[in-house]
Amino acid sequence: MGIVTNKTDKMQACIDACTKCAQACYECFNACLNEPDLNARKNCVAILVECAMMCQMSAAMMSMNGQFSKSHCQLCAQICDKCAQECDMFKDDHCKKCADICRMCADECRKMAAM
């Protein structure tokens, strides 16, 4: 539920998903930097940051009930899907968990965009 108003109640699940996804992506980014095959992870590391930033912006847009929230969430879903695809290329636990969270966020963003 909204924190100071109820205007965002219908978007709260998506706001929470985006916040969780941003955190997961930043954590995965940090973990990937310490992997021995960092060079093979260039695309993954890049999309992790892009996804995290997009999720943060989507959460902010929804929190202010912004007029472009639905469009933003449509694009966020696409980026989350791509991030999940990149993370799935690696077998470590942090990438697998991040991919799952990205897919969950993409689903919530699609639901929000369809409201």
PDB file of C-alpha atoms in Angstrom:
ATOM      1  CA  MET A   1       0.000   0.000   0.000  1.00  0.00           C
ATOM      2  CA  GLY A   2       1.025   3.577  -0.518  1.00  0.00           C
ATOM      3  CA  ILE A   3       3.107   5.158   2.218  1.00  0.00           C
ATOM      4  CA  VAL A   4       1.537   8.631   2.495  1.00  0.00           C
ATOM      5  CA  THR A   5      -1.408   8.355   0.083  1.00  0.00           C
ATOM      6  CA  ASN A   6      -3.473   5.597  -1.474  1.00  0.00           C
ATOM      7  CA  LYS A   7      -3.018   6.792  -5.086  1.00  0.00           C
ATOM      8  CA  THR A   8      -0.386   4.153  -5.797  1.00  0.00           C
ATOM      9  CA  ASP A   9      -2.148   1.202  -4.147  1.00  0.00           C
ATOM     10  CA  LYS A  10      -2.938  -0.496  -7.467  1.00  0.00           C
ATOM     11  CA  MET A  11       0.718  -0.220  -8.484  1.00  0.00           C
ATOM     12  CA  GLN A  12       2.274  -1.303  -5.185  1.00  0.00           C
ATOM     13  CA  ALA A  13       3.070  -4.870  -6.281  1.00  0.00           C
ATOM     14  CA  CYS A  14       4.959  -3.502  -9.288  1.00  0.00           C
ATOM     15  CA  ILE A  15       6.737  -0.827  -7.231  1.00  0.00           C
ATOM     16  CA  ASP A  16       7.881  -3.540  -4.821  1.00  0.00           C
ATOM     17  CA  ALA A  17       8.957  -5.834  -7.672  1.00  0.00           C
ATOM     18  CA  CYS A  18      10.966  -3.060  -9.327  1.00  0.00           C
ATOM     19  CA  THR A  19      12.659  -2.146  -6.056  1.00  0.00           C
ATOM     20  CA  LYS A  20      13.558  -5.786  -5.414  1.00  0.00           C
ATOM     21  CA  CYS A  21      14.810  -6.246  -8.967  1.00  0.00           C
ATOM     22  CA  ALA A  22      17.020  -3.163  -8.803  1.00  0.00           C
ATOM     23  CA  GLN A  23      18.610  -4.467  -5.607  1.00  0.00           C
ATOM     24  CA  ALA A  24      19.076  -7.948  -7.095  1.00  0.00           C
ATOM     25  CA  CYS A  25      20.722  -6.516 -10.211  1.00  0.00           C
ATOM     26  CA  TYR A  26      23.137  -4.360  -8.235  1.00  0.00           C
ATOM     27  CA  GLU A  27      24.026  -7.313  -5.991  1.00  0.00           C
ATOM     28  CA  CYS A  28      24.530  -9.571  -9.009  1.00  0.00           C
ATOM     29  CA  PHE A  29      26.612  -6.872 -10.722  1.00  0.00           C
ATOM     30  CA  ASN A  30      28.891  -6.706  -7.695  1.00  0.00           C
ATOM     31  CA  ALA A  31      29.173 -10.498  -7.522  1.00  0.00           C
ATOM     32  CA  CYS A  32      29.934 -10.739 -11.257  1.00  0.00           C
ATOM     33  CA  LEU A  33      32.812  -8.292 -10.870  1.00  0.00           C
ATOM     34  CA  ASN A  34      34.499 -10.871  -8.652  1.00  0.00           C
ATOM     35  CA  GLU A  35      34.018 -13.829 -11.000  1.00  0.00           C
ATOM     36  CA  PRO A  36      37.130 -15.145 -12.798  1.00  0.00           C
ATOM     37  CA  ASP A  37      35.376 -14.982 -16.191  1.00  0.00           C
ATOM     38  CA  LEU A  38      34.465 -11.294 -15.974  1.00  0.00           C
ATOM     39  CA  ASN A  39      35.442 -10.700 -19.584  1.00  0.00           C
ATOM     40  CA  ALA A  40      32.822 -13.242 -20.721  1.00  0.00           C
ATOM     41  CA  ARG A  41      30.230 -11.376 -18.640  1.00  0.00           C
ATOM     42  CA  LYS A  42      30.570  -7.952 -20.303  1.00  0.00           C
ATOM     43  CA  ASN A  43      27.053  -7.961 -21.781  1.00  0.00           C
ATOM     44  CA  CYS A  44      25.564  -9.339 -18.586  1.00  0.00           C
ATOM     45  CA  VAL A  45      27.277  -6.762 -16.375  1.00  0.00           C
ATOM     46  CA  ALA A  46      26.167  -3.937 -18.667  1.00  0.00           C
ATOM     47  CA  ILE A  47      22.511  -5.017 -18.760  1.00  0.00           C
ATOM     48  CA  LEU A  48      22.489  -5.557 -14.979  1.00  0.00           C
ATOM     49  CA  VAL A  49      23.214  -1.866 -14.439  1.00  0.00           C
ATOM     50  CA  GLU A  50      20.767  -0.802 -17.146  1.00  0.00           C
ATOM     51  CA  CYS A  51      18.056  -3.010 -15.649  1.00  0.00           C
ATOM     52  CA  ALA A  52      18.678  -1.765 -12.113  1.00  0.00           C
ATOM     53  CA  MET A  53      18.501   1.856 -13.221  1.00  0.00           C
ATOM     54  CA  MET A  54      15.345   1.246 -15.251  1.00  0.00           C
ATOM     55  CA  CYS A  55      13.682  -0.497 -12.314  1.00  0.00           C
ATOM     56  CA  GLN A  56      14.579   2.369  -9.996  1.00  0.00           C
ATOM     57  CA  MET A  57      13.122   4.871 -12.439  1.00  0.00           C
ATOM     58  CA  SER A  58       9.974   2.790 -12.924  1.00  0.00           C
ATOM     59  CA  ALA A  59       9.427   2.608  -9.165  1.00  0.00           C
ATOM     60  CA  ALA A  60       9.873   6.375  -8.942  1.00  0.00           C
ATOM     61  CA  MET A  61       7.479   7.030 -11.836  1.00  0.00           C
ATOM     62  CA  MET A  62       4.787   4.839 -10.285  1.00  0.00           C
ATOM     63  CA  SER A  63       5.352   6.331  -6.828  1.00  0.00           C
ATOM     64  CA  MET A  64       4.524   9.781  -8.189  1.00  0.00           C
ATOM     65  CA  ASN A  65       1.680   8.345 -10.287  1.00  0.00           C
ATOM     66  CA  GLY A  66       3.488   9.697 -13.349  1.00  0.00           C
ATOM     67  CA  GLN A  67       1.636   9.996 -16.631  1.00  0.00           C
ATOM     68  CA  PHE A  68       4.166   7.800 -18.442  1.00  0.00           C
ATOM     69  CA  SER A  69       4.252   5.039 -15.816  1.00  0.00           C
ATOM     70  CA  LYS A  70       2.595   2.443 -18.045  1.00  0.00           C
ATOM     71  CA  SER A  71       4.929   3.135 -20.976  1.00  0.00           C
ATOM     72  CA  HIS A  72       7.884   3.072 -18.639  1.00  0.00           C
ATOM     73  CA  CYS A  73       6.795  -0.290 -17.239  1.00  0.00           C
ATOM     74  CA  GLN A  74       6.417  -1.754 -20.745  1.00  0.00           C
ATOM     75  CA  LEU A  75      10.034  -0.883 -21.493  1.00  0.00           C
ATOM     76  CA  CYS A  76      11.115  -2.029 -18.038  1.00  0.00           C
ATOM     77  CA  ALA A  77       9.578  -5.450 -18.728  1.00  0.00           C
ATOM     78  CA  GLN A  78      11.593  -5.736 -21.960  1.00  0.00           C
ATOM     79  CA  ILE A  79      14.823  -4.813 -20.208  1.00  0.00           C
ATOM     80  CA  CYS A  80      14.112  -7.214 -17.331  1.00  0.00           C
ATOM     81  CA  ASP A  81      13.477 -10.022 -19.841  1.00  0.00           C
ATOM     82  CA  LYS A  82      16.799  -9.284 -21.555  1.00  0.00           C
ATOM     83  CA  CYS A  83      18.614  -9.151 -18.228  1.00  0.00           C
ATOM     84  CA  ALA A  84      17.139 -12.521 -17.220  1.00  0.00           C
ATOM     85  CA  GLN A  85      18.270 -13.977 -20.552  1.00  0.00           C
ATOM     86  CA  GLU A  86      21.831 -12.700 -20.026  1.00  0.00           C
ATOM     87  CA  CYS A  87      21.991 -13.897 -16.407  1.00  0.00           C
ATOM     88  CA  ASP A  88      20.722 -17.333 -17.445  1.00  0.00           C
ATOM     89  CA  MET A  89      23.881 -17.780 -19.518  1.00  0.00           C
ATOM     90  CA  PHE A  90      25.877 -18.199 -16.301  1.00  0.00           C
ATOM     91  CA  LYS A  91      25.570 -21.073 -13.852  1.00  0.00           C
ATOM     92  CA  ASP A  92      26.401 -19.343 -10.579  1.00  0.00           C
ATOM     93  CA  ASP A  93      23.740 -18.970  -7.910  1.00  0.00           C
ATOM     94  CA  HIS A  94      23.664 -15.172  -7.897  1.00  0.00           C
ATOM     95  CA  CYS A  95      22.961 -15.030 -11.641  1.00  0.00           C
ATOM     96  CA  LYS A  96      20.240 -17.686 -11.441  1.00  0.00           C
ATOM     97  CA  LYS A  97      18.518 -15.889  -8.550  1.00  0.00           C
ATOM     98  CA  CYS A  98      18.792 -12.554 -10.339  1.00  0.00           C
ATOM     99  CA  ALA A  99      17.305 -14.018 -13.525  1.00  0.00           C
ATOM    100  CA  ASP A 100      14.317 -15.326 -11.542  1.00  0.00           C
ATOM    101  CA  ILE A 101      13.747 -11.933  -9.920  1.00  0.00           C
ATOM    102  CA  CYS A 102      14.061 -10.169 -13.293  1.00  0.00           C
ATOM    103  CA  ARG A 103      11.392 -12.463 -14.758  1.00  0.00           C
ATOM    104  CA  MET A 104       9.111 -11.807 -11.781  1.00  0.00           C
ATOM    105  CA  CYS A 105       9.595  -8.064 -12.217  1.00  0.00           C
ATOM    106  CA  ALA A 106       8.915  -8.270 -15.949  1.00  0.00           C
ATOM    107  CA  ASP A 107       5.637 -10.060 -15.204  1.00  0.00           C
ATOM    108  CA  GLU A 108       4.598  -7.400 -12.682  1.00  0.00           C
ATOM    109  CA  CYS A 109       5.551  -4.634 -15.111  1.00  0.00           C
ATOM    110  CA  ARG A 110       3.439  -6.202 -17.860  1.00  0.00           C
ATOM    111  CA  LYS A 111       0.481  -6.414 -15.452  1.00  0.00           C
ATOM    112  CA  MET A 112       0.956  -2.782 -14.486  1.00  0.00           C
ATOM    113  CA  ALA A 113       1.216  -1.662 -18.117  1.00  0.00           C
ATOM    114  CA  ALA A 114      -2.049  -3.485 -18.906  1.00  0.00           C
ATOM    115  CA  MET A 115      -4.025  -1.701 -16.137  1.00  0.00           C
TER     116      MET A 115
END
